[in-house]
Structure formats: structure tokens, C-alpha cells
Coordinates of C-alpha atoms and ligand atoms in Angstrom, one line a residue:
Chain A
M1 CA -0.1 0.1 0.0
G2 CA 2.7 2.4 1.2
N3 CA 4.4 3.0 -2.1
F4 CA 1.9 5.1 -3.6
L5 CA 3.3 7.8 -1.3
C6 CA 6.2 8.1 -3.5
S7 CA 5.1 6.4 -6.9
S8 CA 1.8 8.4 -7.4
S9 CA 1.4 12.0 -8.1
V10 CA -1.5 12.3 -5.6
G11 CA 0.3 10.2 -3.0
R12 CA 3.2 12.6 -3.4
K13 CA 0.8 15.4 -2.7
L14 CA -0.5 13.8 0.4
I15 CA 3.0 13.8 1.8
M16 CA 3.4 17.4 0.9
S17 CA 0.1 18.2 2.4
L18 CA 0.6 16.3 5.8
S19 CA 4.2 17.7 6.2
G20 CA 3.0 21.2 5.5
C21 CA 0.2 20.8 8.1
F22 CA 2.6 19.5 10.6
L23 CA 4.8 22.7 10.0
V24 CA 1.8 24.8 10.2
L25 CA 0.9 23.4 13.7
F26 CA 4.6 23.8 14.6
L27 CA 4.5 27.5 13.6
I28 CA 1.5 28.0 15.6
F29 CA 3.1 26.6 18.8
H30 CA 6.1 28.5 18.1
M31 CA 4.4 31.8 17.8
S32 CA 2.4 31.3 20.8
M33 CA 5.6 30.4 22.7
N34 CA 7.2 33.7 21.4
I35 CA 4.3 35.8 22.7
A36 CA 5.2 34.8 26.1
A37 CA 8.5 36.9 25.9
I38 CA 6.3 40.2 25.3
F39 CA 4.5 39.6 28.5
S40 CA 7.1 38.0 30.6
E41 CA 10.9 37.6 29.9
D42 CA 11.0 35.1 32.9
A43 CA 8.2 33.0 31.6
Y44 CA 9.9 32.8 28.3
N45 CA 13.1 31.6 29.7
M46 CA 11.3 29.0 31.7
I47 CA 9.9 27.7 28.5
C48 CA 13.4 27.8 27.0
A49 CA 14.8 25.8 29.9
F50 CA 11.9 23.3 29.6
L51 CA 12.7 22.8 25.9
G52 CA 16.5 22.5 26.6
A53 CA 18.6 19.5 25.9
N54 CA 16.2 16.8 27.5
W55 CA 14.8 13.8 25.9
Y56 CA 11.5 15.0 25.0
A57 CA 12.7 18.2 23.4
L58 CA 15.5 16.5 21.6
V59 CA 12.9 13.8 20.3
A60 CA 10.7 16.7 19.2
T61 CA 13.6 18.6 17.5
V62 CA 14.3 15.5 15.6
I63 CA 10.7 14.9 14.5
L64 CA 10.5 18.6 13.5
A65 CA 13.8 18.4 11.4
G66 CA 12.4 15.2 9.9
G67 CA 9.2 17.2 8.9
V68 CA 11.2 20.1 7.4
I69 CA 13.4 17.6 5.3
V70 CA 10.4 15.5 4.0
H71 CA 8.7 18.6 3.0
L72 CA 11.8 20.2 1.4
V73 CA 12.8 16.9 -0.4
Y74 CA 9.3 16.4 -1.7
A75 CA 9.2 20.2 -2.8
V76 CA 12.2 19.7 -5.0
L77 CA 11.2 16.4 -6.3
L78 CA 7.8 17.5 -7.3
T79 CA 9.1 20.7 -8.8
L80 CA 11.5 18.8 -10.8
Q81 CA 8.9 16.5 -12.0
N82 CA 6.6 19.4 -12.9
R83 CA 9.2 21.2 -14.8
K84 CA 10.1 18.0 -16.9
A85 CA 6.3 17.4 -17.5
R86 CA 6.0 21.3 -18.7
G87 CA 8.9 20.4 -21.2
A88 CA 11.8 22.5 -22.5
Q89 CA 9.9 24.4 -25.1
R90 CA 8.1 27.1 -23.2
Y91 CA 5.4 29.4 -24.3
A92 CA 6.6 32.7 -25.9
V93 CA 3.6 34.5 -24.5
T94 CA 2.3 33.6 -20.9
V95 CA -0.4 35.6 -18.7
K96 CA -1.6 35.6 -15.2
E97 CA -4.9 33.5 -15.4
E98 CA -7.9 35.0 -13.9
G99 CA -8.0 34.2 -10.1
V100 CA -4.6 32.4 -9.9
A101 CA -2.4 33.5 -7.0
W102 CA 1.2 34.4 -7.6
S103 CA 2.2 32.4 -4.5
S104 CA 0.6 29.2 -6.0
K105 CA 3.0 29.3 -8.9
N106 CA 6.1 30.1 -6.8
M107 CA 5.9 27.9 -3.7
L108 CA 9.4 26.6 -4.2
L109 CA 11.0 29.9 -4.7
I110 CA 9.2 31.3 -1.6
G111 CA 10.2 27.9 0.3
F112 CA 14.0 28.6 -0.6
I113 CA 13.7 32.0 1.0
V114 CA 12.1 30.4 4.0
V115 CA 15.0 28.0 4.2
L116 CA 17.6 30.8 4.0
G117 CA 15.7 32.5 7.0
L118 CA 15.6 29.3 8.7
L119 CA 19.3 28.8 8.5
L120 CA 20.1 32.3 9.8
H121 CA 17.6 31.7 12.4
L122 CA 19.1 28.4 13.7
Y123 CA 22.4 30.0 13.9
N124 CA 21.0 32.8 15.8
F125 CA 19.1 30.8 18.4
W126 CA 19.4 26.9 18.1
Y127 CA 23.3 27.1 17.9
H128 CA 23.5 29.2 20.9
M129 CA 20.7 27.3 22.9
Q130 CA 20.1 23.7 22.5
L131 CA 23.1 23.0 20.8
Q132 CA 25.4 24.5 23.5
E133 CA 23.5 22.4 26.1
L134 CA 24.0 19.2 24.0
L135 CA 27.6 20.3 23.9
G136 CA 27.8 20.4 27.7
N137 CA 28.6 24.0 27.7
H138 CA 27.2 26.2 30.4
T139 CA 27.6 29.5 28.5
N140 CA 27.3 30.3 24.7
D141 CA 29.6 32.7 22.6
F142 CA 27.8 35.7 24.2
G143 CA 28.4 34.4 27.7
Y144 CA 24.6 33.8 28.4
S145 CA 23.2 30.8 29.8
P146 CA 21.9 28.5 26.9
A147 CA 18.5 28.7 28.4
D148 CA 18.5 32.6 28.3
G149 CA 16.7 32.9 25.1
V150 CA 15.4 36.6 26.1
S151 CA 19.0 38.0 26.1
L152 CA 19.5 36.5 22.4
I153 CA 16.3 38.0 21.4
R154 CA 17.0 41.4 23.1
D155 CA 20.4 41.7 21.4
L156 CA 19.3 40.3 18.0
F157 CA 16.4 42.6 17.5
A158 CA 18.2 45.8 18.8
Q159 CA 19.9 45.7 15.3
P160 CA 17.4 47.1 12.5
V161 CA 19.1 44.9 9.9
F162 CA 18.0 41.7 11.7
C163 CA 14.6 43.2 12.2
V164 CA 14.2 43.9 8.6
I165 CA 15.5 40.3 7.6
Y166 CA 13.3 38.6 9.9
L167 CA 10.2 40.5 8.8
V168 CA 11.1 39.6 5.1
W169 CA 11.4 36.1 6.3
F170 CA 7.9 36.1 7.9
A171 CA 6.4 37.9 4.7
A172 CA 7.6 34.9 2.7
I173 CA 6.0 32.4 5.3
W174 CA 2.8 34.8 4.9
F175 CA 2.8 34.2 1.0
H176 CA 3.8 30.5 1.3
L177 CA 0.7 30.0 3.8
T178 CA -1.9 32.1 1.8
H179 CA -1.7 29.1 -0.9
G180 CA -0.4 26.3 1.3
V181 CA -3.2 26.4 3.9
W182 CA -6.1 25.8 1.5
S183 CA -4.1 23.7 -0.9
M184 CA -3.3 21.3 1.9
F185 CA -7.0 20.6 2.3
Q186 CA -7.5 20.4 -1.7
S187 CA -4.6 17.8 -1.7
V188 CA -6.5 15.4 0.8
G189 CA -9.7 15.9 -0.9
F190 CA -11.4 18.1 1.7
A191 CA -12.7 21.0 -0.6
N192 CA -15.6 21.7 -2.9
A193 CA -17.2 24.8 -4.6
T194 CA -19.0 25.9 -1.3
W195 CA -15.7 25.6 0.7
Y196 CA -13.2 27.3 -1.5
P197 CA -14.0 30.6 -0.5
R198 CA -14.1 29.7 3.1
L199 CA -10.8 27.7 2.8
K200 CA -9.2 30.7 1.1
L201 CA -10.4 32.9 3.8
I202 CA -9.2 30.7 6.6
S203 CA -5.8 30.6 4.7
N204 CA -5.3 34.4 4.6
I205 CA -6.5 34.7 8.3
M206 CA -4.1 32.0 9.5
A207 CA -1.2 33.5 7.3
T208 CA -1.7 36.8 8.8
I209 CA -2.3 35.6 12.4
I210 CA 1.2 33.7 12.1
F211 CA 2.9 36.8 10.5
L212 CA 1.5 39.1 13.0
G213 CA 2.2 36.8 16.0
F214 CA 5.9 36.5 15.1
A215 CA 6.4 40.0 13.9
V216 CA 5.0 41.7 17.0
V217 CA 7.9 40.1 19.0
V218 CA 10.5 41.5 16.7
V219 CA 8.8 45.1 16.8
V220 CA 8.3 45.0 20.6
F221 CA 11.8 44.1 21.3
Y222 CA 13.3 46.8 18.7
I223 CA 11.1 49.5 20.4
K224 CA 12.3 48.3 23.8
S225 CA 15.9 48.5 22.5
I226 CA 15.4 52.2 21.5
C227 CA 13.1 53.2 24.2
P228 CA 13.4 50.9 27.4
A229 CA 10.7 52.8 29.1
C230 CA 8.1 52.3 26.3
C231 CA 7.2 48.8 27.0
V232 CA 6.8 47.5 30.5
A233 CA 8.1 43.8 31.6
Chain B
M1 CA -9.0 44.5 -39.7
N2 CA -5.3 44.4 -40.4
L3 CA -3.4 42.0 -38.2
K4 CA 0.2 40.7 -37.6
L5 CA 0.3 37.1 -36.9
K6 CA 3.3 35.4 -35.2
I7 CA 2.7 31.7 -35.7
W8 CA 4.7 28.8 -34.7
R9 CA 6.0 26.8 -37.6
Q10 CA 7.5 23.4 -37.2
A11 CA 7.9 20.8 -40.0
N12 CA 7.4 17.7 -37.7
A13 CA 8.1 16.3 -34.2
K14 CA 11.9 15.9 -34.9
T15 CA 12.6 19.3 -36.2
T16 CA 12.9 22.5 -34.1
G17 CA 10.4 25.0 -34.8
K18 CA 10.4 28.8 -35.0
F19 CA 8.0 31.6 -35.2
D20 CA 7.0 33.0 -38.7
I21 CA 5.3 36.4 -39.0
Y22 CA 2.4 36.9 -41.3
N23 CA 0.3 40.1 -42.1
I24 CA -3.2 39.5 -43.1
D25 CA -5.4 42.5 -44.2
N26 CA -9.2 43.3 -44.5
I27 CA -10.2 40.7 -41.8
S28 CA -13.9 41.1 -40.9
P29 CA -14.3 41.1 -37.2
D30 CA -17.5 39.0 -37.5
I31 CA -15.6 36.0 -38.8
S32 CA -14.2 33.2 -36.5
F33 CA -10.7 32.9 -35.5
L34 CA -10.2 29.6 -37.4
E35 CA -12.0 31.3 -40.6
M36 CA -9.2 34.0 -40.2
L37 CA -6.6 31.0 -40.4
D38 CA -8.5 29.4 -43.3
I39 CA -8.1 32.7 -45.2
L40 CA -4.5 33.0 -44.3
N41 CA -4.0 29.4 -45.5
N42 CA -5.9 30.1 -48.8
D43 CA -3.5 32.9 -49.4
L44 CA -0.4 30.8 -48.6
I45 CA -1.6 27.9 -50.8
H46 CA -2.2 30.4 -53.7
S47 CA 1.3 31.7 -53.2
G48 CA 2.7 28.3 -53.4
K49 CA 3.6 28.2 -49.7
E50 CA 2.9 25.4 -47.3
P51 CA -0.3 26.1 -45.3
I52 CA -0.4 26.1 -41.5
A53 CA -1.5 23.0 -39.8
F54 CA -3.9 23.4 -36.9
D55 CA -6.6 21.0 -35.6
H56 CA -10.3 21.4 -35.8
D57 CA -13.5 19.4 -36.4
C58 CA -16.9 20.5 -35.2
R59 CA -16.3 24.0 -35.1
E60 CA -19.1 24.5 -32.5
G61 CA -17.5 23.8 -29.4
I62 CA -18.4 20.1 -28.8
C63 CA -15.6 18.1 -30.0
G64 CA -12.6 19.2 -28.3
M65 CA -10.5 19.0 -31.3
C66 CA -9.4 22.5 -31.8
S67 CA -6.5 23.8 -29.7
L68 CA -4.1 26.8 -30.1
H69 CA -2.5 29.0 -27.4
I70 CA -3.4 32.6 -28.5
N71 CA -1.6 35.5 -26.8
G72 CA -0.9 33.4 -23.8
H73 CA -4.4 31.8 -23.1
A74 CA -5.4 28.3 -24.1
H75 CA -8.5 29.0 -26.6
G76 CA -7.8 32.6 -26.9
P77 CA -8.5 35.6 -24.7
D78 CA -12.3 35.0 -24.2
S79 CA -13.4 32.6 -21.3
E80 CA -15.9 29.7 -21.6
I81 CA -15.2 28.9 -25.2
T82 CA -13.1 26.8 -27.5
T83 CA -10.9 28.4 -30.1
C84 CA -13.6 27.4 -32.7
Q85 CA -16.1 29.7 -30.9
L86 CA -13.7 32.7 -30.7
H87 CA -14.5 35.5 -33.0
M88 CA -12.2 38.3 -34.5
R89 CA -14.0 41.1 -32.8
K90 CA -12.1 40.0 -29.6
F91 CA -9.0 41.5 -31.0
N92 CA -8.1 45.1 -32.1
D93 CA -7.1 46.4 -35.4
G94 CA -3.4 46.4 -36.0
E95 CA -2.7 44.0 -33.0
T96 CA -0.1 41.4 -33.0
I97 CA -1.5 38.0 -32.3
T98 CA 0.9 35.3 -31.1
I99 CA -0.3 31.6 -31.9
E100 CA 1.4 28.5 -30.3
P101 CA 0.8 25.1 -30.2
W102 CA -0.2 23.4 -26.8
R103 CA 3.3 22.9 -24.9
S104 CA 3.5 19.8 -22.7
T105 CA 5.8 17.0 -22.7
A106 CA 3.0 14.5 -22.9
F107 CA 1.6 16.6 -26.0
P108 CA 4.4 16.5 -28.5
V109 CA 4.1 18.8 -31.6
I110 CA 3.2 16.7 -34.8
K111 CA 3.4 19.7 -37.2
D112 CA 2.9 23.5 -36.7
L113 CA 0.0 24.1 -34.3
V114 CA -1.1 20.4 -34.2
V115 CA -0.1 18.4 -31.1
D116 CA -0.4 14.8 -30.3
R117 CA -3.2 14.3 -27.6
T118 CA -3.5 10.5 -27.7
S119 CA -2.1 10.6 -24.1
Y120 CA -5.7 11.8 -23.0
D121 CA -7.2 8.7 -24.9
K122 CA -4.7 6.4 -23.3
I123 CA -5.9 7.7 -19.8
L124 CA -9.4 7.1 -20.8
Q125 CA -8.7 3.7 -22.1
A126 CA -7.2 2.9 -18.5
G127 CA -10.5 3.3 -16.7
G128 CA -12.6 6.3 -17.9
F129 CA -15.6 3.8 -18.7
V130 CA -18.3 1.6 -17.0
S131 CA -18.0 -2.1 -17.7
V132 CA -21.5 -3.6 -17.7
N133 CA -23.4 -6.4 -19.3
T134 CA -26.0 -4.1 -21.1
G135 CA -28.8 -6.4 -21.5
G136 CA -32.3 -4.9 -22.0
V137 CA -33.0 -1.1 -21.4
P138 CA -33.8 -0.8 -17.7
D139 CA -36.7 1.3 -16.4
A140 CA -35.5 5.0 -16.2
N141 CA -36.8 5.3 -12.8
A142 CA -35.5 2.1 -11.5
I143 CA -32.1 3.8 -10.2
P144 CA -33.1 7.2 -8.4
I145 CA -30.2 9.8 -8.7
S146 CA -30.6 13.1 -6.8
K147 CA -30.7 16.3 -8.6
P148 CA -27.5 17.7 -7.1
D149 CA -25.8 14.5 -8.0
S150 CA -26.9 14.3 -11.3
D151 CA -25.9 18.1 -11.8
E152 CA -22.6 17.5 -10.6
S153 CA -22.0 14.5 -12.8
M154 CA -23.3 16.4 -15.8
D155 CA -21.0 19.5 -15.0
A156 CA -18.0 17.2 -15.0
A157 CA -19.3 15.2 -18.0
A158 CA -19.1 18.6 -20.0
C159 CA -15.3 18.0 -20.3
I160 CA -14.5 17.6 -24.0
G161 CA -10.9 16.5 -23.5
C162 CA -9.4 19.5 -25.6
G163 CA -6.2 19.4 -23.4
A164 CA -6.5 23.0 -22.4
C165 CA -6.0 22.1 -18.7
A166 CA -2.4 20.4 -19.2
A167 CA -1.6 22.9 -21.8
T168 CA -2.2 25.8 -19.3
C169 CA -0.8 24.1 -16.2
K170 CA 2.5 25.3 -15.2
N171 CA 3.2 21.7 -14.3
G172 CA 1.7 20.2 -17.5
S173 CA -0.7 18.3 -15.1
A174 CA -3.8 16.4 -16.6
M175 CA -5.7 16.4 -13.1
L176 CA -8.6 18.4 -14.4
F177 CA -9.2 16.1 -17.1
V178 CA -8.9 12.9 -15.1
A179 CA -10.8 14.4 -12.3
A180 CA -13.6 15.3 -14.7
R181 CA -13.9 11.8 -15.8
V182 CA -13.4 10.2 -12.5
S183 CA -16.0 12.5 -11.0
S184 CA -18.8 12.5 -13.6
L185 CA -18.9 8.5 -13.0
A186 CA -18.4 8.5 -9.4
K187 CA -21.5 10.6 -8.9
L188 CA -23.7 8.0 -10.5
P189 CA -24.6 4.7 -9.2
Q190 CA -23.6 2.8 -12.2
G191 CA -20.1 4.3 -12.2
K192 CA -19.7 4.2 -8.5
V193 CA -19.3 0.5 -8.4
E194 CA -15.9 0.7 -10.4
G195 CA -14.9 3.9 -8.4
A196 CA -11.9 2.9 -6.7
R197 CA -10.4 0.8 -9.7
R198 CA -11.0 3.7 -12.0
A199 CA -9.4 6.5 -9.9
K200 CA -6.2 4.3 -9.3
A201 CA -5.9 3.2 -13.1
M202 CA -6.4 6.6 -14.4
V203 CA -4.0 8.3 -12.0
A204 CA -1.5 5.6 -12.6
K205 CA -1.8 6.0 -16.4
M206 CA -1.5 9.8 -16.1
D207 CA 1.7 9.5 -14.1
E208 CA 3.1 6.9 -16.5
L209 CA 2.5 9.2 -19.6
G210 CA 4.7 12.0 -17.9
F211 CA 2.0 14.5 -16.9
G212 CA 3.0 16.6 -13.9
N213 CA 1.7 16.8 -10.2
C214 CA -1.0 19.2 -9.4
S215 CA 0.0 22.3 -7.5
N216 CA -3.6 23.6 -7.1
T217 CA -2.9 26.9 -8.7
G218 CA -6.5 26.8 -10.4
A219 CA -5.1 27.9 -13.7
C220 CA -6.6 25.0 -15.5
E221 CA -10.1 25.9 -14.1
A222 CA -9.6 29.5 -15.2
E223 CA -8.7 28.4 -18.8
C224 CA -11.2 25.5 -19.1
P225 CA -13.7 26.2 -22.1
K226 CA -16.3 24.1 -20.1
L227 CA -15.4 25.9 -16.6
I228 CA -14.7 22.2 -15.2
S229 CA -14.4 23.1 -11.4
I230 CA -11.2 22.1 -9.5
G231 CA -13.8 20.6 -7.0
H232 CA -13.6 17.6 -9.1
I233 CA -9.8 17.5 -8.4
A234 CA -10.6 17.4 -4.7
R235 CA -13.0 14.5 -5.3
L236 CA -10.4 12.6 -7.5
N237 CA -8.0 12.9 -4.4
R238 CA -10.6 11.7 -2.2
E239 CA -11.4 8.8 -4.4
F240 CA -7.9 7.9 -5.0
L241 CA -6.6 8.1 -1.5
S242 CA -9.5 6.3 0.0
A243 CA -9.0 3.4 -2.6
K244 CA -5.3 3.2 -1.6
L245 CA -6.0 3.2 1.9
Q246 CA -8.4 0.5 1.7
D247 CA -5.9 -1.9 -0.2
Ligands
LIG301 C1 7.6 27.5 7.5 C2 7.6 26.3 7.2 C3 6.6 25.8 5.9 C4 5.3 25.6 6.0 C5 4.4 25.9 7.2 C6 5.0 25.1 4.7 C7 3.7 24.9 4.4 C8 3.2 24.3 3.3 C9 1.8 23.8 3.0 C10 0.8 23.6 4.1 C11 1.8 23.5 1.6 C12 0.6 23.0 1.0 C13 0.6 21.6 0.7 C14 -0.3 21.1 -0.5 O1 -0.4 21.8 -1.6 O2 -1.0 20.1 -0.4 C15 3.1 23.7 1.2 C16 3.4 23.5 -0.2 C17 4.7 23.7 -0.6 N1 5.9 23.9 0.0 FE1 5.8 24.4 2.1 N2 5.9 25.0 3.8 C18 6.9 25.5 4.7 C19 8.3 25.4 4.2 C20 8.7 25.1 2.9 C21 10.1 24.9 2.6 C22 11.3 25.1 3.2 C23 10.0 24.6 1.2 C24 11.1 24.5 0.1 C25 12.2 24.8 -0.1 C26 8.6 24.5 0.7 C27 8.4 24.3 -0.6 C28 6.9 23.9 -0.8 C29 6.4 23.7 -2.2 C30 7.2 23.6 -3.5 C31 5.1 23.5 -2.0 C32 4.1 23.3 -3.2 C33 4.1 21.9 -3.8 C34 3.2 21.7 -4.8 O3 1.9 22.0 -4.8 O4 3.6 21.3 -5.9 N3 7.8 24.7 1.9 N4 4.0 24.1 2.2
LIG302 S1 -13.6 22.3 -33.4 FE1 -14.7 21.1 -32.1 S2 -14.6 22.1 -30.2 FE2 -13.5 23.5 -31.4

């Protein structure tokens, strides 16, 4: 039974849909966790300590990395097959068909921007946190405890260039999700004419909530850096 | 109307083609697009040149034989119609019109604007039918079918298999065509019996013939002359996945 997941187009899209859904759920979790940092830096660091180098956090990290890799490998595989099916001879004149979203035709490109942001992000945080703990270090390169996530956030988003890079990254995720969320329902067959407008609305709302939820932390910490008295906590 | 036509010319499947430019004058806005090409071909033949090969048959939008990618659109700029139903009044005097064949690996060019669409026939042969012992004509009321079900089935059955979906899709995917066939039969009790086998066989054939995966862009639906909805693709996904999970 299982091999249709690799060998058939619809099966491959099932993998894409399920791995995408898993990543969406992770984003919602990550976003909620971040928002704690706005209200209480101590609470945020408690979460960081809780998700350090203990077995459950490591298992979750491995599963998450697996999800990202499956999604990425299938993304490249599907896109290569699709390009081959399109053929070497392209149309001289192309148009934007009515009602077709730009995102839907550029998911791989957007995905690559997301990967670049992810690599930078892993360096900025994971490298200085969970990895240091795994290596048995009690401080990271900045001299902070590996569970002191707030100090990393505070230092990073005091720099306008990182604020901009992160906001661009979140924008790429926004574009990915405006198509991705409804598409994942379509790929498993849960969609019809009545539900398309609703699913597309849900996609836009989800993408926007996720964008704002991540962006607000960047903005708040940037404001705090230039005006410490502006935000309490 | 006076027009400049940029038309793809290719001697056969093995040669590489190129665009040739043709100027054509005094075209009535009331004639059809294919009649305009007939006039051009007539001129070409009279001046001893090779006429342009293009597909057509019924010229009334029901057979699915006509094709052409006109100014970036399958079946031209107008919506809900086939190329044979397109009129010259949709264009402006002095306009340059670019005419290309369908471009998709599974639809190789045979000559000029004619492509080989037997891959669609092969997908149909793989499962787009109902195998029954016909016997006598049954009573029309013996099998009740609800109005919404019969409507949906008939909407899907409107597919004429022209190939515009795969030709438009950035992935060269035939999903809309396959979905229309699977869906129109799955919605009827006569076709439902073989639903699982049909979905698996047709998807397998589609993949084998080199059509791409579906990215759910919806471009196929936008260009389909029969407005087949991608809702049928959702049903195909359902039919296929539940069939596989039951195996
Ligand atoms: C933030 C992490 C990500 C999330 C939440 C996410 C989510 C999704 C979702 C929900 C879909 C729709 C699946 C479907 O059409 O059934 C999707 C599609 C896609 N994703 Fe992602 N994705 C993420 C990262 C990436 C990355 C890193 C790449 C690749 C470099 C990528 C490439 C793609 C591609 C190419 C598709 C479209 C596949 C197709 O329909 O042909 N995504 N993604
Ligand atoms: S020629 Fe029959 S549909 Fe156009």
C-alpha cells in the first residue's frame, strides 16, 4: 500500500500536505511560545529551559527536522517532475490566469527564501541554545546561559538589519501559507465549490495571524531597545 | 481589420520550430478565428507556400479537437469558449497575435500547431468507462439519482478532453481532465461500483505518461472552455486516497 506515497502524483501531494500541515501546527506553537516573551521575560526563559537538551525536547526537535526535510525533499522532487512535464519548449507569451495567486505558482521559490531565513535563525538561536547544552557548555559565545533566550532576542532585535531580515522572512511565510493552507485541504480531498471561498479566507487569516504573531515580538523588542521605558515587563 | 500574426511553424516532431510572421489584411471582425486562419492558408496555398497545420473538427465547441495557445491563453482571450467559437471582434485592428501549439511533454508537436493528444485517450482507456453487461433497457426510474448528484455529474461530463488544462498548467498536469472523468462517473450509481479501480488506474496512467503533479494553482479551471471546477480534483484526490488506503 505504502509505495503510492512515492510513486503516484496524488500520493506525493498527500505527503506534501501532511508535512505542510505539521509545519503549520509547529508555527502556531512556536508563535504562541514567543508571545510569552512580550508579557514576561522570565516566563519565556522558563519555556526555553523546559525545551532544552532533555529527551522530549530532543525527540521533538528530531521529528520537526524530519518534517522539514520531508517537505523540502518532496518540494524539490515535485518541482523537478513538474518542470520536466512542462517540457523544454516554453510558451513565448504567458499571462496571469484569472484568479490564480502568484504564490501558488512560486511555492518553491518562496520555500527557498524560508530555508535561508531558517538557516540564519538556527544559527541565531538553536546554535546558541540547545546545541550548546548538548555540547555540555554552560554559556554560549555571548556568555549567556543556553536557556537565556530573552537575552538573545533582546540583542538580535536591537539591530535594525536583523529586524528587517526577520520581517522579510515572515512575509515569505505569509505568501507560502496564503496558498499552502487551503491547498493542503485540497490535496487530501477536503474541498468543494462551497468551501473554496471559506478555505481561502481561512488561509489568509491563518497566514496573517502567524505573520503578526511572529512580527510583534520583533517590533516590541526593537522598540524596547530604542526606548526602554516604552514597554513594561 | 489588419493584423500581424506570429505563428509557430514546425515541419514535424523531430525538427525544431520557429515563429514566422504573417500580415493579413481586410479581416472582418465578424468571422471566427479559425476562418481567419483558413483565409491565411488560402493565401499561402495560392502563393505556393505550405499552409499552417491546425486542429479542428466540429467548429461548434463540442468535439474538443481545436486547440491553440493564443496571446498566452489556451483557446484565446475569451473565457468559456473553445478556439473555434472565438471571433475576431475580440481583437483590435493592428494587433499582433501570437499563436502557439499546446506545450507539454505529454503533448508533442506533430506539425505546426497540431499536437498529439493520444495521451488523453490512453488515460480514458485505462479506466474512464463503465464495464457492464448491457442487457435490456432498464426502467428510467429504477435507479433514483438526486438532482444535485446528477447536476454535478453532468457538469463534469461537459469536459471535451481538449487538453487546455494540461496545456495551461505550469506543471503540465492532466488532473482536471482525469478528475472530470472520475468525478462524472463517481457521482452516478452505475459508475460508483468501479470508482476505486477507476481512480487508481487513471491516475497511474496519467503519471506514467509524464503529466506533472497538481500544485492547486487553479489555472486549469480559469482556462477551461467548459468551466470544469477544481472541486472535481478534490473528489479525485478523495477517491484515489481512500481507494489506496483500503488496499
Ligand atoms: C515554514 C515552514 C513551511 C510551512 C508551514 C509550509 C507549509 C506548506 C503547505 C501547507 C503546503 C501546501 C501543501 C499542498 O499543496 O498540499 C506547502 C506547499 C509547498 N511547500 Fe511548504 N511549507 C514550509 C516550508 C517550505 C520549504 C522550506 C520549502 C522548500 C524549499 C517549501 C516548499 C513547498 C512547495 C514547493 C510547495 C508546493 C508543492 C506543490 O503543490 O507542488 N515549503 N507548504
Ligand atoms: S473544433 Fe470542435 S470544439 Fe472546436
